CSV table of C-alpha atoms and ligand atoms in Angstrom, one decimal:
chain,number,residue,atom,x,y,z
A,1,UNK,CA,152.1,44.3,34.9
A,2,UNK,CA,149.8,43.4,37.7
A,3,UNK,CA,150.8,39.9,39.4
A,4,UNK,CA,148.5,37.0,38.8
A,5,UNK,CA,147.0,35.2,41.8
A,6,UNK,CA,148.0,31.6,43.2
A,7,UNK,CA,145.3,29.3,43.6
A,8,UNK,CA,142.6,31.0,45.9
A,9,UNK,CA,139.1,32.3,45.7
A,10,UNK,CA,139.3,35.3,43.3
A,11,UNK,CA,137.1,38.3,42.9
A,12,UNK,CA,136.5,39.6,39.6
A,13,UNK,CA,134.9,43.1,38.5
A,14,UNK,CA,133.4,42.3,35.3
A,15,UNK,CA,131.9,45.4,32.7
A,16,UNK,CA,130.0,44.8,29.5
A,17,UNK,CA,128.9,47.4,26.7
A,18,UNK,CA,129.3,46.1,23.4
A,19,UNK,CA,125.6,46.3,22.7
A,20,UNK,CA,122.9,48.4,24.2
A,21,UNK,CA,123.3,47.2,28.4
A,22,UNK,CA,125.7,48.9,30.4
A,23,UNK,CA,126.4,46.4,32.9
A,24,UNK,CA,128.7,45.8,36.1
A,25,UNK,CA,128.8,42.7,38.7
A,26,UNK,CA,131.1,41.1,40.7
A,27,UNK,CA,131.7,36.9,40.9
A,28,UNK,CA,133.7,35.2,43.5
A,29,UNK,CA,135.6,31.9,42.0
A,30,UNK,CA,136.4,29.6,44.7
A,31,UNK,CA,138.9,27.3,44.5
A,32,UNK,CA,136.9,24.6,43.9
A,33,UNK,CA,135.9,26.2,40.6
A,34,UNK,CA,132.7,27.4,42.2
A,35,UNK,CA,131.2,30.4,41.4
A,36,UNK,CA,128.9,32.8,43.3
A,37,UNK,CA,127.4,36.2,42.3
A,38,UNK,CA,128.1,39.1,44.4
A,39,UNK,CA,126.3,41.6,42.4
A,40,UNK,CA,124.8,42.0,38.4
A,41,UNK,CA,123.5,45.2,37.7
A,42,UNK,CA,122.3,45.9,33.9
A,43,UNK,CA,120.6,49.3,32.5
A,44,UNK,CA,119.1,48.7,29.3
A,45,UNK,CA,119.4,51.7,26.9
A,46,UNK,CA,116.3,50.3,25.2
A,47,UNK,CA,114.0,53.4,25.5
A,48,UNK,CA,116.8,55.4,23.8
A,49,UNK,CA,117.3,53.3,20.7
A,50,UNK,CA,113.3,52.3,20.7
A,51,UNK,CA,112.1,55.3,18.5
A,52,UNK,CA,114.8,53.9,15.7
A,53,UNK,CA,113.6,50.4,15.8
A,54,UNK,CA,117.2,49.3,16.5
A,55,UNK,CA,120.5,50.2,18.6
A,56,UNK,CA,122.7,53.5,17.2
A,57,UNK,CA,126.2,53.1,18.0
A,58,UNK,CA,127.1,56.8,18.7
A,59,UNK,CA,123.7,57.0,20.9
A,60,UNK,CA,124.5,53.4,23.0
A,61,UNK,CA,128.0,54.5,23.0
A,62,UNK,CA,127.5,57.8,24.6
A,63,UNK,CA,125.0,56.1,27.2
A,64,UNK,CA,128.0,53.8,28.3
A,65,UNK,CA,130.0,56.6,29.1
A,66,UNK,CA,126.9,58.5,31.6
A,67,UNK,CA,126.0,55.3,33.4
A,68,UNK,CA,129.1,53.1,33.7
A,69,UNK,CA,130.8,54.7,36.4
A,70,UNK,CA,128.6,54.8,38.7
A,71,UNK,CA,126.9,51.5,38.0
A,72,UNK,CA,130.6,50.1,38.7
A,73,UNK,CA,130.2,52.2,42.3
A,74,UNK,CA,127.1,50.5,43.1
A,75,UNK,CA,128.1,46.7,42.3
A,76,UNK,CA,130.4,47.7,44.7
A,77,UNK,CA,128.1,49.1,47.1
A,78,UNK,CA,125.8,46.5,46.6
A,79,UNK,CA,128.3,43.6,47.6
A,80,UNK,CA,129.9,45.4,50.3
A,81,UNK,CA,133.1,45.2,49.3
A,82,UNK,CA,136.1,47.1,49.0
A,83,UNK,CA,138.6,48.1,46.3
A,84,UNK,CA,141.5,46.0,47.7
A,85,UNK,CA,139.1,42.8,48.0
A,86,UNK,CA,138.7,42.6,44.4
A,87,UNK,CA,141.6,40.4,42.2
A,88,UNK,CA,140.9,41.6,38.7
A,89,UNK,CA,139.1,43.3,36.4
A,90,UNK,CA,137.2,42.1,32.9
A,91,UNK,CA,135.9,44.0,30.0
A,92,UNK,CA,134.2,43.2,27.3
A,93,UNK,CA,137.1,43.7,24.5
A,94,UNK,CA,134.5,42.1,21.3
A,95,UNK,CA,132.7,41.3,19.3
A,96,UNK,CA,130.5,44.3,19.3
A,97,UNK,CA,129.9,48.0,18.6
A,98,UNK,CA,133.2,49.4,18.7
A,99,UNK,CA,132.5,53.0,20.1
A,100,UNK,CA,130.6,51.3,23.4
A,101,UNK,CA,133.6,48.2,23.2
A,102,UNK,CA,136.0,51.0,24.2
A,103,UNK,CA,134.4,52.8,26.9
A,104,UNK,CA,134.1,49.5,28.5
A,105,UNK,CA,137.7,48.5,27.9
A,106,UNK,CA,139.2,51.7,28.9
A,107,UNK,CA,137.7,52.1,32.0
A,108,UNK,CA,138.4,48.2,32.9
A,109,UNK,CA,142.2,49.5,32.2
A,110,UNK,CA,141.9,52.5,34.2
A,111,UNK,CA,140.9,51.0,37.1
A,112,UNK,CA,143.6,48.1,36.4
A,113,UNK,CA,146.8,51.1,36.4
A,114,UNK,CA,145.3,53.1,39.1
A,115,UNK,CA,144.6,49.7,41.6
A,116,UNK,CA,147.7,47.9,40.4
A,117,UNK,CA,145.2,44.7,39.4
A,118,UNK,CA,145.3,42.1,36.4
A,119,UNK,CA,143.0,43.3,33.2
A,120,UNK,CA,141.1,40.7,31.6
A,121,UNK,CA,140.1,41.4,27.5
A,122,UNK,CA,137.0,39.0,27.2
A,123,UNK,CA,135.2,38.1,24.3
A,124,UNK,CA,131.7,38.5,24.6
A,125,UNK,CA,130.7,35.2,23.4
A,126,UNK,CA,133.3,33.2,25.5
A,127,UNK,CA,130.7,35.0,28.5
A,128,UNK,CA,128.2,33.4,27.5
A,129,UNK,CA,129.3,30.0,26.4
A,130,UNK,CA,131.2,30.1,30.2
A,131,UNK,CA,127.8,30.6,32.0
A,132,UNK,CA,126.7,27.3,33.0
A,133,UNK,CA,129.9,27.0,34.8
A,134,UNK,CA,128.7,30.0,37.0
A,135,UNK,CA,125.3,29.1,36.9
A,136,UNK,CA,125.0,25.2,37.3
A,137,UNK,CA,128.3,24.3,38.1
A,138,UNK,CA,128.8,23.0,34.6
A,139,UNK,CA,131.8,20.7,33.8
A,140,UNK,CA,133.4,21.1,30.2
A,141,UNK,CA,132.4,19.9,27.3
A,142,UNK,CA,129.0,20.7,26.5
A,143,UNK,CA,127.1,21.6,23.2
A,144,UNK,CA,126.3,25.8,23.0
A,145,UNK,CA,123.7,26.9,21.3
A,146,UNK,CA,124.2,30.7,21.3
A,147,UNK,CA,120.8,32.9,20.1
A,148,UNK,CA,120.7,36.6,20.5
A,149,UNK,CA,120.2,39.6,18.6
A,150,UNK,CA,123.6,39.6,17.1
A,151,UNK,CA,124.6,36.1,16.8
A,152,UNK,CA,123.5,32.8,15.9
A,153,UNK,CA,126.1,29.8,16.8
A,154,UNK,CA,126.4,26.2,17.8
A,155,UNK,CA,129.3,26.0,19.4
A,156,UNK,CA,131.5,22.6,21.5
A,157,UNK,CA,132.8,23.9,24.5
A,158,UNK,CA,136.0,21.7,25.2
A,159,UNK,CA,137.3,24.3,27.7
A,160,UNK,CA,138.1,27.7,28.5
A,161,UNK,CA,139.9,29.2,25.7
A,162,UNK,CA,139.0,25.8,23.6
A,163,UNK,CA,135.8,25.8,21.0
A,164,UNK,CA,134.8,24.6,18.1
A,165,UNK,CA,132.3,26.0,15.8
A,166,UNK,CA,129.5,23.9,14.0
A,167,UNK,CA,127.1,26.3,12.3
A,168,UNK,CA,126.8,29.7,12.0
A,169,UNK,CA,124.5,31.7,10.1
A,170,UNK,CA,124.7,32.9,6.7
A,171,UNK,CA,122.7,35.8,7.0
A,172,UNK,CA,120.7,37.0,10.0
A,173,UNK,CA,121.3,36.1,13.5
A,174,UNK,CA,117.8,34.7,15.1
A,175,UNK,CA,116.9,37.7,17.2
A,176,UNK,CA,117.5,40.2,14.5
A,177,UNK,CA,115.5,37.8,12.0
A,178,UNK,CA,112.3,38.0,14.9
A,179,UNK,CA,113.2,41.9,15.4
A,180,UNK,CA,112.7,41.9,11.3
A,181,UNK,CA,109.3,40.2,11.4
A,182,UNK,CA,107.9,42.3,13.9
A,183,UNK,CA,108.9,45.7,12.2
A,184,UNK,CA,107.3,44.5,9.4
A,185,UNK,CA,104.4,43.4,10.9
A,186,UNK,CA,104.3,46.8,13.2
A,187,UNK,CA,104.7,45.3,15.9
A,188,UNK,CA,106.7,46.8,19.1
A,189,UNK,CA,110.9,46.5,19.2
A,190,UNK,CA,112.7,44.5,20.8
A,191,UNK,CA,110.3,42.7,18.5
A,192,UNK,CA,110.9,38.4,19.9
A,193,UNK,CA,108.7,38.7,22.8
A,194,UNK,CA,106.0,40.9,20.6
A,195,UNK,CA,106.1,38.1,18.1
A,196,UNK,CA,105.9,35.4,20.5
A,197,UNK,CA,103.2,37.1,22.5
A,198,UNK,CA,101.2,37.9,19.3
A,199,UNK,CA,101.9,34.2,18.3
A,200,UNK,CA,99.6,32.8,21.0
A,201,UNK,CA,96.9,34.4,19.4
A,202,UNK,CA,97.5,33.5,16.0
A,203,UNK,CA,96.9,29.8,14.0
A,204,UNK,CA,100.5,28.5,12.6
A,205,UNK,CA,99.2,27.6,9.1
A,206,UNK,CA,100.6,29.9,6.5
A,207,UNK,CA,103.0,27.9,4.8
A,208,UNK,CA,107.0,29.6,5.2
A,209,UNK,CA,110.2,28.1,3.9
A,210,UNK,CA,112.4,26.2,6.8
A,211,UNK,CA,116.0,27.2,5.0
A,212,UNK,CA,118.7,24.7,5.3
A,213,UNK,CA,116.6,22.0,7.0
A,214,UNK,CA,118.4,18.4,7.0
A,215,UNK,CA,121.3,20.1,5.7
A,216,UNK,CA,124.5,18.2,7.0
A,217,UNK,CA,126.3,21.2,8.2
A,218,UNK,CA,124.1,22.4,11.5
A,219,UNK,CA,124.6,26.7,9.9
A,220,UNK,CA,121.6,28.6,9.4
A,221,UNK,CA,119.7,30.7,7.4
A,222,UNK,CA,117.3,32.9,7.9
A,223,UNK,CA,116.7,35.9,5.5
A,224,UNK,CA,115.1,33.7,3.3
A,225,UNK,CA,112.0,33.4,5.8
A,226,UNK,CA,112.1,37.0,6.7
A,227,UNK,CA,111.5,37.4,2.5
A,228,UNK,CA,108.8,35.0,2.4
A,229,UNK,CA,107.2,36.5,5.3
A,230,UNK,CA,106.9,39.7,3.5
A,231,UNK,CA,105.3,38.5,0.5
A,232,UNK,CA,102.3,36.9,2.6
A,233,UNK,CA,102.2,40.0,4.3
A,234,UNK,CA,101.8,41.5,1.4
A,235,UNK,CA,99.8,39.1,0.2
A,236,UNK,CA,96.7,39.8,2.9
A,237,UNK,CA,97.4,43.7,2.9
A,238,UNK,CA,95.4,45.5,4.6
A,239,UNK,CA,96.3,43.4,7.9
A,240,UNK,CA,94.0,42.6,10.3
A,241,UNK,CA,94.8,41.5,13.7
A,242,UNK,CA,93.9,38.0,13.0
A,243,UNK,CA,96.7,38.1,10.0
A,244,UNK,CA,99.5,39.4,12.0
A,245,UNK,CA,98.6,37.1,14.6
A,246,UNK,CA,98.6,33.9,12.0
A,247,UNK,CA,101.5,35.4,10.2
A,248,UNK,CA,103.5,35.8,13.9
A,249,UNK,CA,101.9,32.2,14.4
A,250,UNK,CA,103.6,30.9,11.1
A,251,UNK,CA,106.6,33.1,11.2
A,252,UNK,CA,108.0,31.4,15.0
A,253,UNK,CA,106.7,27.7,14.0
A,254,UNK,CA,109.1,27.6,11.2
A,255,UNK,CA,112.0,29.4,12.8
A,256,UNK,CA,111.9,27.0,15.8
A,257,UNK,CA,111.4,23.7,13.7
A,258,UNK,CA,114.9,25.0,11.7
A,259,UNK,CA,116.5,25.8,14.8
A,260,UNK,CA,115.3,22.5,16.4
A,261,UNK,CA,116.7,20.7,13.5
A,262,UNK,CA,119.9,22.5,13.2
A,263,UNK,CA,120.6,21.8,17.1
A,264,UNK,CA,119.5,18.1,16.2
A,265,UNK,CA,122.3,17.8,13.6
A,266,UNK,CA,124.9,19.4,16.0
A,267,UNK,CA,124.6,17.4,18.6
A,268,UNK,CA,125.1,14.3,16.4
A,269,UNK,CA,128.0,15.8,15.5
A,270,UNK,CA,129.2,16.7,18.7
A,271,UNK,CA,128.7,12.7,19.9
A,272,UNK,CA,130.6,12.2,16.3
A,273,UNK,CA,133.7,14.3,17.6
A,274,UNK,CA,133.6,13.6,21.1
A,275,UNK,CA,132.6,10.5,21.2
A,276,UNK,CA,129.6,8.6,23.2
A,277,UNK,CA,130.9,8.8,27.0
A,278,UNK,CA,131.1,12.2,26.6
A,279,UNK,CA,129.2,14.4,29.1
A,280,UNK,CA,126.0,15.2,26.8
A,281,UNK,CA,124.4,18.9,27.7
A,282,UNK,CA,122.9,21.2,25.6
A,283,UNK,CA,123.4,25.0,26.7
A,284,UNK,CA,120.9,27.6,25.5
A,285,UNK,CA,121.9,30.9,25.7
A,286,UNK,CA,121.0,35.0,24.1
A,287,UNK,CA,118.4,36.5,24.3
A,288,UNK,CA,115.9,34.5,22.2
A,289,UNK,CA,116.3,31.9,24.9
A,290,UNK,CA,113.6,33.2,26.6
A,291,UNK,CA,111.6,31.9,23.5
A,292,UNK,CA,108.8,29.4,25.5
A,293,UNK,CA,108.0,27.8,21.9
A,294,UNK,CA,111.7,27.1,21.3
A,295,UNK,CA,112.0,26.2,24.6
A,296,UNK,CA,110.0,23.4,24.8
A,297,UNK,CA,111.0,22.4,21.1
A,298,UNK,CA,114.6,22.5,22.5
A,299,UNK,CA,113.7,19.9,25.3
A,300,UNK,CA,112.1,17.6,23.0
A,301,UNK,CA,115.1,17.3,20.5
A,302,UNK,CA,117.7,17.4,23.4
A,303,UNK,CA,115.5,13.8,25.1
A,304,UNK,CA,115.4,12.6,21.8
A,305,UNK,CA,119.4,12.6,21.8
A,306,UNK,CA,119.8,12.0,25.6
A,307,UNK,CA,121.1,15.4,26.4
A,308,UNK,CA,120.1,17.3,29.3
A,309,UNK,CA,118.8,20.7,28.4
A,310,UNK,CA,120.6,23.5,30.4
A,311,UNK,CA,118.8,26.7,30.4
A,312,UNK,CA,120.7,29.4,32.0
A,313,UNK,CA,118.4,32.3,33.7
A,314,UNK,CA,116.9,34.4,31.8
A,315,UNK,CA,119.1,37.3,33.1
A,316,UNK,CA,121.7,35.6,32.6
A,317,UNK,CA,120.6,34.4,29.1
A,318,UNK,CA,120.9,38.1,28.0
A,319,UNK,CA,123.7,40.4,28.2
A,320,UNK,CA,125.3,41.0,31.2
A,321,UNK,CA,128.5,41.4,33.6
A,322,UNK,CA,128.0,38.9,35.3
A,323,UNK,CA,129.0,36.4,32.9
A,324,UNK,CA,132.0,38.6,32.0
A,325,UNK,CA,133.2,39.0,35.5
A,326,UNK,CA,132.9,35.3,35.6
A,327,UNK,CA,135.1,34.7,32.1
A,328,UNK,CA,137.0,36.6,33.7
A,329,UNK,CA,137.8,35.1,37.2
A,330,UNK,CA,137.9,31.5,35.0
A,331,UNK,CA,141.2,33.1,32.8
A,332,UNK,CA,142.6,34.5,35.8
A,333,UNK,CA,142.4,31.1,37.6
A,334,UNK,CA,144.3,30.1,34.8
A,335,UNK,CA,146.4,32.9,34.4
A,336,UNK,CA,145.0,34.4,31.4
A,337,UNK,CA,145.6,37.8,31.8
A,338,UNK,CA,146.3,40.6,29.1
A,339,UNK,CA,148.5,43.5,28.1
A,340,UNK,CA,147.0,47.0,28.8
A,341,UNK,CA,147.7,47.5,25.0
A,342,UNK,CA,145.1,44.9,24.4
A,343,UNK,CA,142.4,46.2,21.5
A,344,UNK,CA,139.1,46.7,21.6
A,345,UNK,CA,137.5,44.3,18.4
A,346,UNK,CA,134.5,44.9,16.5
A,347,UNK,CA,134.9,41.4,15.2
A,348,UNK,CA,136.6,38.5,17.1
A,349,UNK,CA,135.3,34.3,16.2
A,350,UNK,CA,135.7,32.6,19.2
A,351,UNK,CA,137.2,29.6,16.6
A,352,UNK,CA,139.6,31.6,14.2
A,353,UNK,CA,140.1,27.9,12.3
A,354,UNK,CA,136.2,27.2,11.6
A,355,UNK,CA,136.1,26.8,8.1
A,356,UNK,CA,134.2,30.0,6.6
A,357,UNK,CA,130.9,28.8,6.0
A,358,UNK,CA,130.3,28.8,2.1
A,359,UNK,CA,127.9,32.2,1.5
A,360,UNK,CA,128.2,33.7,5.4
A,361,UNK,CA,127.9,37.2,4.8
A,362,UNK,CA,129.0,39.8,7.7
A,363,UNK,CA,127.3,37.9,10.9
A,364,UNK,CA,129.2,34.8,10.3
B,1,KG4,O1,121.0,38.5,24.1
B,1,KG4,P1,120.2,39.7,23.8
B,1,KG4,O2,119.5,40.3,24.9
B,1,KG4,O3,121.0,40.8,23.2
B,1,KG4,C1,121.9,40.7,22.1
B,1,KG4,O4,121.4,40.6,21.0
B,1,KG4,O5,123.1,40.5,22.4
B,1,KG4,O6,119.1,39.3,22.7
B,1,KG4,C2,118.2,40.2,22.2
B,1,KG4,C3,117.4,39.5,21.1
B,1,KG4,C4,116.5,40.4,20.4
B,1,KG4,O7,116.6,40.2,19.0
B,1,KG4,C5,115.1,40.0,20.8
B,1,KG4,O8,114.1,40.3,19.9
B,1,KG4,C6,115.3,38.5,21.1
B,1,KG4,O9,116.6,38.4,21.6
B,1,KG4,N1,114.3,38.0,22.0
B,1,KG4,C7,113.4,37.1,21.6
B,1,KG4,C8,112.6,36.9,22.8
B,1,KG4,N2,113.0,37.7,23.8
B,1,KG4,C9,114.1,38.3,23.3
B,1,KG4,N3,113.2,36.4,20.5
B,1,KG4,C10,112.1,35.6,20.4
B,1,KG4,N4,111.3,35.3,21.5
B,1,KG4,C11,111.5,36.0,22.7
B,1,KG4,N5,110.6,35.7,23.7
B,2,ZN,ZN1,125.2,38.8,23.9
């Protein structure tokens, strides 16, 4: 197996596809632990999966395989640098769709035999709970909150390799739960920023559940709300534009008051583990970050607390490489490096010993 670096700035390929981006950048880790992009580059596949409402495996999969070389040559290109600069290589091994997992992984392996270099299997949500280190020079332990399409966690960051789950969701994750409301309400896909921009339009006064709210475990819930929305829908059928705009209105009020309050609970809870002299930041990452209402809801809880709200950039709030490469490098500083036998996995908790949260279906 490739040898793993002493102490020294490292330069990490990093390649992610276990969604609908094909992505490639390069991070340089200092010794210092500072990290510095080199190069992020990111096609979304999203006018292929568009006309479905949602991402096909087999199609996304097949798109990984067409773009990823030669977005790989032009990270390359773009930070001037050559093969025998670079220290390692990361992939995406999970969680994700498997069929785009693999392309990822197997080229990250391919390029790890025929180079000689250390392969790094990184889990996708280790990326982004790792990104304030690359972005803000983030210290451990923080509080994650982690909102995308596909998941929905609050997770304590204690260290690389080191979490601890607080709240999942039972159901749907929070972008998939906004991507519901807008199909519903025939609104465009990715349907969170058509919600939220149909929201500003709209009066939030159509009364919707807030599921699990004051609950003492910080998970979530959120079909429940996607149910209720549908029967006001129905409710004022046919719509006008002033309805969806109410209902979008009504529909993002109440999932950023249970979010707020869920985030609330876990960061009690993360003063009750850690204790009170522990550093107190609240991480906001996925795609739903980009969410201005939840945004600013997110601040007010976080003062509330004293925690300092760490919002990642946007690009780097979605999925990337960037933040893989970067997982990456932080393992390989360590030494964390893995087998070429290594799997690709469809499923992979970042805390295996989280208690299963009582009625989590598949997402959790
Ligand atoms: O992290 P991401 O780009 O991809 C993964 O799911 O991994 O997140 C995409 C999700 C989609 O469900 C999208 O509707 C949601 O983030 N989203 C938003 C907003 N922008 C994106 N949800 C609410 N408000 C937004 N402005
Ligand atoms: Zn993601």
């Amino acid at each position: 197996m490739a040898t793993v670096p002493e102490k020294r700035d490292l330069v990490v390929l990093g390649i992610e596809t276990s969604c609908d981006e094909t992505a490639a950048a390069l991070v340089r880790r200092e010794a210092s632990g500072k990290g510095v992009l080199l190069a992020n580059l990111v096609r979304s596949q999203l006018a292929l999966h568009a006309e479905f409402g949602g991402v096909v495996p087999e199609i996304a999969a097949r798109a990984h395989v067409e773009l990823l070389d030669r977005l790989i040559a032009e990270a390359l290109s773009e930070s001037r640098l050559g093969w025998e600069e670079i220290d390692g290589v990361a992939a995406t091994a999970g969680p994700g769709l498997i069929g785009g997992l693999i392309v990822g992984v197997t080229t990250a392996k391919a390029i790890a035999l025929a180079r000689g270099l250390p392969f790094i299997a990184v889990n996708h949500l280790e990326a982004h709970a790792l990104t304030p280190g690359l972005t803000h020079g983030l210290r451990f332990p923080y509080l994650l909150l982690l909102v995308s399409g596909g998941h929905t966690q609050l997770l304590i960051v204690k260290d690389v390799g080191s979490y601890t789950r607080l709240g999942t969701t039972l159901d749907d994750a929070l972008g998939e739960a906004f991507d519901k409301a807008a199909k519903l309400l025939g609104l465009s896909y990715p349907g969170g920023p058509a919600v939220e921009e149909c929201a500003k339009r709209g009066r939030a006064t159509i009364a919707l559940p807030r599921p699990m709210l004051g609950r003492s475990e910080p998970h979530f819930s959120l079909a429940g709300l996607k149910t209720a929305l549908r029967h006001e829908a129905m409710k004022r059928e046919p719509l006008g534009k002033q309805d969806v705009a109410d209902l979008c209105a009504s529909f993002q009020e109440a999932a950023v008051d249970v979010v707020s309050d869920r985030t609330g609970r876990a960061m009690e809870l993360y003063v009750d583990a850690l204790g009170p002299d522990a550093q107190k930041a609240l991480v906001v990452a996925g795609g739903v970050a980009a969410n201005q209402r939840l945004r600013a809801a997110l601040a007010g809880a976080a003062a509330e607390q004293g925690f300092a709200l760490i919002l990642p950039p946007a690009e780097l709030c979605t999925d990337n490489a960037a933040m893989v490469a970067w997982a990456g490098a932080e393992r390989l500083a360590r030494g964390l490096v893995d087998d070429l036998a290594a799997p690709s996995r469809a499923r992979w908790p970042l805390d295996p010993d989280a208690a299963p949260a009582i009625g989590a279906g598949v997402k959790a």
